[in-house]
Amino acid sequence: MSAKLPPLPPDCHGRPKGNRYKEQFGVIVVCRDELHQKAVYEFLKDRFDKIKVVRT
């Protein structure tokens, strides 16, 4: 059951042209604290092409 999105506002630029969706895959590592996050990032940054750091 998927919900419909609300209509775009009248002053909106409109929908993007074509299909801009690109399938991606990722892994989330849950860290104990900021220091652990920094250590994990340093370990991974030279081993993978694209690393993103987030905080929730």
PDB file of N, CA, C and O in Angstrom:
ATOM      1  N   MET A   1       0.857  -1.170   0.000  1.00  0.00           N
ATOM      2  CA  MET A   1       0.000   0.000   0.000  1.00  0.00           C
ATOM      3  C   MET A   1       0.905   1.235   0.000  1.00  0.00           C
ATOM      4  O   MET A   1       1.596   1.511   0.962  1.00  0.00           O
ATOM      5  N   SER A   2       0.955   1.966  -1.101  1.00  0.00           N
ATOM      6  CA  SER A   2       1.802   3.153  -1.179  1.00  0.00           C
ATOM      7  C   SER A   2       0.934   4.406  -1.138  1.00  0.00           C
ATOM      8  O   SER A   2      -0.105   4.486  -1.783  1.00  0.00           O
ATOM      9  N   ALA A   3       1.385   5.375  -0.370  1.00  0.00           N
ATOM     10  CA  ALA A   3       0.656   6.635  -0.243  1.00  0.00           C
ATOM     11  C   ALA A   3       1.007   7.541  -1.420  1.00  0.00           C
ATOM     12  O   ALA A   3       2.130   7.544  -1.896  1.00  0.00           O
ATOM     13  N   LYS A   4       0.036   8.304  -1.879  1.00  0.00           N
ATOM     14  CA  LYS A   4       0.283   9.266  -2.955  1.00  0.00           C
ATOM     15  C   LYS A   4       0.919  10.516  -2.367  1.00  0.00           C
ATOM     16  O   LYS A   4       0.588  10.935  -1.266  1.00  0.00           O
ATOM     17  N   LEU A   5       1.827  11.099  -3.117  1.00  0.00           N
ATOM     18  CA  LEU A   5       2.452  12.345  -2.694  1.00  0.00           C
ATOM     19  C   LEU A   5       1.493  13.504  -2.921  1.00  0.00           C
ATOM     20  O   LEU A   5       0.674  13.475  -3.845  1.00  0.00           O
ATOM     21  N   PRO A   6       1.600  14.557  -2.107  1.00  0.00           N
ATOM     22  CA  PRO A   6       0.739  15.722  -2.329  1.00  0.00           C
ATOM     23  C   PRO A   6       1.125  16.413  -3.636  1.00  0.00           C
ATOM     24  O   PRO A   6       2.235  16.247  -4.127  1.00  0.00           O
ATOM     25  N   PRO A   7       0.214  17.201  -4.219  1.00  0.00           N
ATOM     26  CA  PRO A   7       0.547  17.899  -5.459  1.00  0.00           C
ATOM     27  C   PRO A   7       1.660  18.925  -5.232  1.00  0.00           C
ATOM     28  O   PRO A   7       1.846  19.427  -4.129  1.00  0.00           O
ATOM     29  N   LEU A   8       2.412  19.188  -6.299  1.00  0.00           N
ATOM     30  CA  LEU A   8       3.488  20.181  -6.219  1.00  0.00           C
ATOM     31  C   LEU A   8       2.892  21.574  -6.080  1.00  0.00           C
ATOM     32  O   LEU A   8       1.845  21.878  -6.662  1.00  0.00           O
ATOM     33  N   PRO A   9       3.557  22.473  -5.330  1.00  0.00           N
ATOM     34  CA  PRO A   9       3.061  23.846  -5.218  1.00  0.00           C
ATOM     35  C   PRO A   9       3.087  24.542  -6.577  1.00  0.00           C
ATOM     36  O   PRO A   9       3.899  24.201  -7.438  1.00  0.00           O
ATOM     37  N   PRO A  10       2.206  25.541  -6.786  1.00  0.00           N
ATOM     38  CA  PRO A  10       2.130  26.224  -8.087  1.00  0.00           C
ATOM     39  C   PRO A  10       3.443  26.883  -8.517  1.00  0.00           C
ATOM     40  O   PRO A  10       3.733  26.970  -9.706  1.00  0.00           O
ATOM     41  N   ASP A  11       4.262  27.345  -7.568  1.00  0.00           N
ATOM     42  CA  ASP A  11       5.502  28.041  -7.932  1.00  0.00           C
ATOM     43  C   ASP A  11       6.704  27.096  -8.028  1.00  0.00           C
ATOM     44  O   ASP A  11       7.833  27.528  -8.160  1.00  0.00           O
ATOM     45  N   CYS A  12       6.460  25.795  -8.012  1.00  0.00           N
ATOM     46  CA  CYS A  12       7.522  24.792  -8.070  1.00  0.00           C
ATOM     47  C   CYS A  12       8.082  24.697  -9.489  1.00  0.00           C
ATOM     48  O   CYS A  12       7.386  24.956 -10.467  1.00  0.00           O
ATOM     49  N   HIS A  13       9.331  24.321  -9.603  1.00  0.00           N
ATOM     50  CA  HIS A  13       9.976  24.187 -10.913  1.00  0.00           C
ATOM     51  C   HIS A  13       9.457  22.999 -11.697  1.00  0.00           C
ATOM     52  O   HIS A  13       9.740  22.847 -12.862  1.00  0.00           O
ATOM     53  N   GLY A  14       8.750  22.111 -11.068  1.00  0.00           N
ATOM     54  CA  GLY A  14       8.197  20.949 -11.764  1.00  0.00           C
ATOM     55  C   GLY A  14       8.962  19.676 -11.462  1.00  0.00           C
ATOM     56  O   GLY A  14       9.909  19.661 -10.690  1.00  0.00           O
ATOM     57  N   ARG A  15       8.534  18.644 -12.080  1.00  0.00           N
ATOM     58  CA  ARG A  15       9.175  17.342 -11.867  1.00  0.00           C
ATOM     59  C   ARG A  15      10.463  17.258 -12.677  1.00  0.00           C
ATOM     60  O   ARG A  15      10.542  17.814 -13.773  1.00  0.00           O
ATOM     61  N   PRO A  16      11.449  16.514 -12.177  1.00  0.00           N
ATOM     62  CA  PRO A  16      12.685  16.337 -12.953  1.00  0.00           C
ATOM     63  C   PRO A  16      12.401  15.590 -14.254  1.00  0.00           C
ATOM     64  O   PRO A  16      11.504  14.761 -14.316  1.00  0.00           O
ATOM     65  N   LYS A  17      13.167  15.883 -15.266  1.00  0.00           N
ATOM     66  CA  LYS A  17      13.015  15.236 -16.565  1.00  0.00           C
ATOM     67  C   LYS A  17      13.615  13.828 -16.514  1.00  0.00           C
ATOM     68  O   LYS A  17      14.675  13.615 -15.946  1.00  0.00           O
ATOM     69  N   GLY A  18      12.937  12.878 -17.085  1.00  0.00           N
ATOM     70  CA  GLY A  18      13.458  11.515 -17.185  1.00  0.00           C
ATOM     71  C   GLY A  18      13.479  10.791 -15.852  1.00  0.00           C
ATOM     72  O   GLY A  18      12.923  11.233 -14.850  1.00  0.00           O
ATOM     73  N   ASN A  19      14.138   9.670 -15.831  1.00  0.00           N
ATOM     74  CA  ASN A  19      14.250   8.853 -14.634  1.00  0.00           C
ATOM     75  C   ASN A  19      15.624   9.067 -14.016  1.00  0.00           C
ATOM     76  O   ASN A  19      16.623   8.567 -14.522  1.00  0.00           O
ATOM     77  N   ARG A  20      15.683   9.805 -12.921  1.00  0.00           N
ATOM     78  CA  ARG A  20      16.970  10.112 -12.297  1.00  0.00           C
ATOM     79  C   ARG A  20      17.299   9.151 -11.156  1.00  0.00           C
ATOM     80  O   ARG A  20      18.298   9.311 -10.494  1.00  0.00           O
ATOM     81  N   TYR A  21      16.470   8.150 -10.931  1.00  0.00           N
ATOM     82  CA  TYR A  21      16.723   7.182  -9.874  1.00  0.00           C
ATOM     83  C   TYR A  21      17.909   6.308 -10.242  1.00  0.00           C
ATOM     84  O   TYR A  21      18.024   5.826 -11.371  1.00  0.00           O
ATOM     85  N   LYS A  22      18.813   6.122  -9.292  1.00  0.00           N
ATOM     86  CA  LYS A  22      19.963   5.261  -9.507  1.00  0.00           C
ATOM     87  C   LYS A  22      20.037   4.304  -8.323  1.00  0.00           C
ATOM     88  O   LYS A  22      20.134   4.747  -7.172  1.00  0.00           O
ATOM     89  N   GLU A  23      19.968   3.030  -8.585  1.00  0.00           N
ATOM     90  CA  GLU A  23      20.028   2.044  -7.511  1.00  0.00           C
ATOM     91  C   GLU A  23      21.387   2.118  -6.823  1.00  0.00           C
ATOM     92  O   GLU A  23      22.421   2.218  -7.483  1.00  0.00           O
ATOM     93  N   GLN A  24      21.369   2.109  -5.491  1.00  0.00           N
ATOM     94  CA  GLN A  24      22.589   2.152  -4.697  1.00  0.00           C
ATOM     95  C   GLN A  24      22.499   1.114  -3.584  1.00  0.00           C
ATOM     96  O   GLN A  24      21.415   0.716  -3.186  1.00  0.00           O
ATOM     97  N   PHE A  25      23.634   0.705  -3.096  1.00  0.00           N
ATOM     98  CA  PHE A  25      23.694  -0.239  -1.986  1.00  0.00           C
ATOM     99  C   PHE A  25      24.635   0.346  -0.936  1.00  0.00           C
ATOM    100  O   PHE A  25      25.587   1.033  -1.261  1.00  0.00           O
ATOM    101  N   GLY A  26      24.361   0.099   0.326  1.00  0.00           N
ATOM    102  CA  GLY A  26      25.203   0.658   1.374  1.00  0.00           C
ATOM    103  C   GLY A  26      25.236  -0.231   2.590  1.00  0.00           C
ATOM    104  O   GLY A  26      24.506  -1.211   2.710  1.00  0.00           O
ATOM    105  N   VAL A  27      26.115   0.135   3.494  1.00  0.00           N
ATOM    106  CA  VAL A  27      26.272  -0.554   4.772  1.00  0.00           C
ATOM    107  C   VAL A  27      26.293   0.513   5.858  1.00  0.00           C
ATOM    108  O   VAL A  27      26.927   1.553   5.696  1.00  0.00           O
ATOM    109  N   ILE A  28      25.594   0.265   6.943  1.00  0.00           N
ATOM    110  CA  ILE A  28      25.597   1.188   8.076  1.00  0.00           C
ATOM    111  C   ILE A  28      26.372   0.548   9.214  1.00  0.00           C
ATOM    112  O   ILE A  28      26.134  -0.605   9.571  1.00  0.00           O
ATOM    113  N   VAL A  29      27.309   1.293   9.776  1.00  0.00           N
ATOM    114  CA  VAL A  29      28.060   0.842  10.941  1.00  0.00           C
ATOM    115  C   VAL A  29      27.610   1.699  12.117  1.00  0.00           C
ATOM    116  O   VAL A  29      27.742   2.919  12.083  1.00  0.00           O
ATOM    117  N   VAL A  30      27.062   1.083  13.149  1.00  0.00           N
ATOM    118  CA  VAL A  30      26.613   1.814  14.328  1.00  0.00           C
ATOM    119  C   VAL A  30      27.800   1.898  15.295  1.00  0.00           C
ATOM    120  O   VAL A  30      28.336   0.875  15.727  1.00  0.00           O
ATOM    121  N   CYS A  31      28.210   3.136  15.591  1.00  0.00           N
ATOM    122  CA  CYS A  31      29.385   3.365  16.440  1.00  0.00           C
ATOM    123  C   CYS A  31      28.971   3.702  17.871  1.00  0.00           C
ATOM    124  O   CYS A  31      27.888   4.230  18.104  1.00  0.00           O
ATOM    125  N   ARG A  32      29.853   3.397  18.809  1.00  0.00           N
ATOM    126  CA  ARG A  32      29.587   3.660  20.234  1.00  0.00           C
ATOM    127  C   ARG A  32      29.495   5.153  20.525  1.00  0.00           C
ATOM    128  O   ARG A  32      28.677   5.595  21.314  1.00  0.00           O
ATOM    129  N   ASP A  33      30.389   5.923  19.899  1.00  0.00           N
ATOM    130  CA  ASP A  33      30.455   7.356  20.170  1.00  0.00           C
ATOM    131  C   ASP A  33      31.219   8.045  19.037  1.00  0.00           C
ATOM    132  O   ASP A  33      31.613   7.395  18.071  1.00  0.00           O
ATOM    133  N   GLU A  34      31.423   9.341  19.158  1.00  0.00           N
ATOM    134  CA  GLU A  34      32.085  10.101  18.094  1.00  0.00           C
ATOM    135  C   GLU A  34      33.524   9.644  17.867  1.00  0.00           C
ATOM    136  O   GLU A  34      33.991   9.559  16.738  1.00  0.00           O
ATOM    137  N   LEU A  35      34.234   9.320  18.929  1.00  0.00           N
ATOM    138  CA  LEU A  35      35.619   8.859  18.806  1.00  0.00           C
ATOM    139  C   LEU A  35      35.686   7.545  18.021  1.00  0.00           C
ATOM    140  O   LEU A  35      36.532   7.372  17.142  1.00  0.00           O
ATOM    141  N   HIS A  36      34.757   6.639  18.311  1.00  0.00           N
ATOM    142  CA  HIS A  36      34.689   5.376  17.576  1.00  0.00           C
ATOM    143  C   HIS A  36      34.354   5.638  16.113  1.00  0.00           C
ATOM    144  O   HIS A  36      34.925   5.016  15.210  1.00  0.00           O
ATOM    145  N   GLN A  37      33.435   6.582  15.859  1.00  0.00           N
ATOM    146  CA  GLN A  37      33.062   6.933  14.486  1.00  0.00           C
ATOM    147  C   GLN A  37      34.276   7.435  13.713  1.00  0.00           C
ATOM    148  O   GLN A  37      34.502   7.060  12.565  1.00  0.00           O
ATOM    149  N   LYS A  38      35.077   8.285  14.341  1.00  0.00           N
ATOM    150  CA  LYS A  38      36.287   8.802  13.688  1.00  0.00           C
ATOM    151  C   LYS A  38      37.254   7.676  13.362  1.00  0.00           C
ATOM    152  O   LYS A  38      37.848   7.641  12.286  1.00  0.00           O
ATOM    153  N   ALA A  39      37.420   6.738  14.295  1.00  0.00           N
ATOM    154  CA  ALA A  39      38.336   5.615  14.074  1.00  0.00           C
ATOM    155  C   ALA A  39      37.847   4.737  12.927  1.00  0.00           C
ATOM    156  O   ALA A  39      38.640   4.322  12.066  1.00  0.00           O
ATOM    157  N   VAL A  40      36.555   4.454  12.880  1.00  0.00           N
ATOM    158  CA  VAL A  40      35.990   3.633  11.807  1.00  0.00           C
ATOM    159  C   VAL A  40      36.152   4.351  10.473  1.00  0.00           C
ATOM    160  O   VAL A  40      36.543   3.751   9.470  1.00  0.00           O
ATOM    161  N   TYR A  41      35.883   5.652  10.448  1.00  0.00           N
ATOM    162  CA  TYR A  41      36.036   6.430   9.215  1.00  0.00           C
ATOM    163  C   TYR A  41      37.484   6.374   8.723  1.00  0.00           C
ATOM    164  O   TYR A  41      37.735   6.129   7.545  1.00  0.00           O
ATOM    165  N   GLU A  42      38.434   6.594   9.605  1.00  0.00           N
ATOM    166  CA  GLU A  42      39.848   6.560   9.216  1.00  0.00           C
ATOM    167  C   GLU A  42      40.232   5.188   8.663  1.00  0.00           C
ATOM    168  O   GLU A  42      40.999   5.101   7.711  1.00  0.00           O
ATOM    169  N   PHE A  43      39.694   4.142   9.244  1.00  0.00           N
ATOM    170  CA  PHE A  43      39.978   2.788   8.786  1.00  0.00           C
ATOM    171  C   PHE A  43      39.411   2.543   7.387  1.00  0.00           C
ATOM    172  O   PHE A  43      40.042   1.907   6.540  1.00  0.00           O
ATOM    173  N   LEU A  44      38.208   3.055   7.129  1.00  0.00           N
ATOM    174  CA  LEU A  44      37.510   2.765   5.879  1.00  0.00           C
ATOM    175  C   LEU A  44      37.840   3.707   4.725  1.00  0.00           C
ATOM    176  O   LEU A  44      37.704   3.328   3.557  1.00  0.00           O
ATOM    177  N   LYS A  45      38.252   4.936   4.997  1.00  0.00           N
ATOM    178  CA  LYS A  45      38.347   5.958   3.945  1.00  0.00           C
ATOM    179  C   LYS A  45      39.294   5.610   2.804  1.00  0.00           C
ATOM    180  O   LYS A  45      39.050   5.997   1.670  1.00  0.00           O
ATOM    181  N   ASP A  46      40.370   4.887   3.078  1.00  0.00           N
ATOM    182  CA  ASP A  46      41.302   4.529   2.009  1.00  0.00           C
ATOM    183  C   ASP A  46      40.961   3.188   1.368  1.00  0.00           C
ATOM    184  O   ASP A  46      41.599   2.786   0.410  1.00  0.00           O
ATOM    185  N   ARG A  47      39.953   2.498   1.903  1.00  0.00           N
ATOM    186  CA  ARG A  47      39.589   1.180   1.385  1.00  0.00           C
ATOM    187  C   ARG A  47      38.375   1.223   0.463  1.00  0.00           C
ATOM    188  O   ARG A  47      38.110   0.260  -0.243  1.00  0.00           O
ATOM    189  N   PHE A  48      37.604   2.313   0.496  1.00  0.00           N
ATOM    190  CA  PHE A  48      36.379   2.400  -0.289  1.00  0.00           C
ATOM    191  C   PHE A  48      36.305   3.734  -1.008  1.00  0.00           C
ATOM    192  O   PHE A  48      36.823   4.738  -0.546  1.00  0.00           O
ATOM    193  N   ASP A  49      35.602   3.729  -2.157  1.00  0.00           N
ATOM    194  CA  ASP A  49      35.509   4.930  -2.988  1.00  0.00           C
ATOM    195  C   ASP A  49      34.669   6.028  -2.373  1.00  0.00           C
ATOM    196  O   ASP A  49      34.994   7.201  -2.505  1.00  0.00           O
ATOM    197  N   LYS A  50      33.588   5.656  -1.734  1.00  0.00           N
ATOM    198  CA  LYS A  50      32.639   6.684  -1.272  1.00  0.00           C
ATOM    199  C   LYS A  50      32.197   6.370   0.156  1.00  0.00           C
ATOM    200  O   LYS A  50      31.554   5.363   0.397  1.00  0.00           O
ATOM    201  N   ILE A  51      32.553   7.225   1.072  1.00  0.00           N
ATOM    202  CA  ILE A  51      32.193   7.069   2.473  1.00  0.00           C
ATOM    203  C   ILE A  51      31.377   8.296   2.871  1.00  0.00           C
ATOM    204  O   ILE A  51      31.732   9.429   2.546  1.00  0.00           O
ATOM    205  N   LYS A  52      30.269   8.084   3.564  1.00  0.00           N
ATOM    206  CA  LYS A  52      29.459   9.190   4.083  1.00  0.00           C
ATOM    207  C   LYS A  52      29.391   9.074   5.594  1.00  0.00           C
ATOM    208  O   LYS A  52      29.145   7.997   6.120  1.00  0.00           O
ATOM    209  N   VAL A  53      29.578  10.185   6.280  1.00  0.00           N
ATOM    210  CA  VAL A  53      29.483  10.235   7.727  1.00  0.00           C
ATOM    211  C   VAL A  53      28.154  10.902   8.082  1.00  0.00           C
ATOM    212  O   VAL A  53      27.836  11.971   7.565  1.00  0.00           O
ATOM    213  N   VAL A  54      27.370  10.256   8.948  1.00  0.00           N
ATOM    214  CA  VAL A  54      26.098  10.813   9.385  1.00  0.00           C
ATOM    215  C   VAL A  54      26.001  10.722  10.896  1.00  0.00           C
ATOM    216  O   VAL A  54      26.667   9.928  11.537  1.00  0.00           O
ATOM    217  N   ARG A  55      25.145  11.563  11.442  1.00  0.00           N
ATOM    218  CA  ARG A  55      24.858  11.549  12.872  1.00  0.00           C
ATOM    219  C   ARG A  55      23.344  11.632  13.034  1.00  0.00           C
ATOM    220  O   ARG A  55      22.713  12.509  12.454  1.00  0.00           O
ATOM    221  N   THR A  56      22.782  10.715  13.805  1.00  0.00           N
ATOM    222  CA  THR A  56      21.334  10.747  13.998  1.00  0.00           C
ATOM    223  C   THR A  56      21.020  10.835  15.466  1.00  0.00           C
ATOM    224  O   THR A  56      21.861  10.612  16.314  1.00  0.00           O
TER     225      THR A  56
END
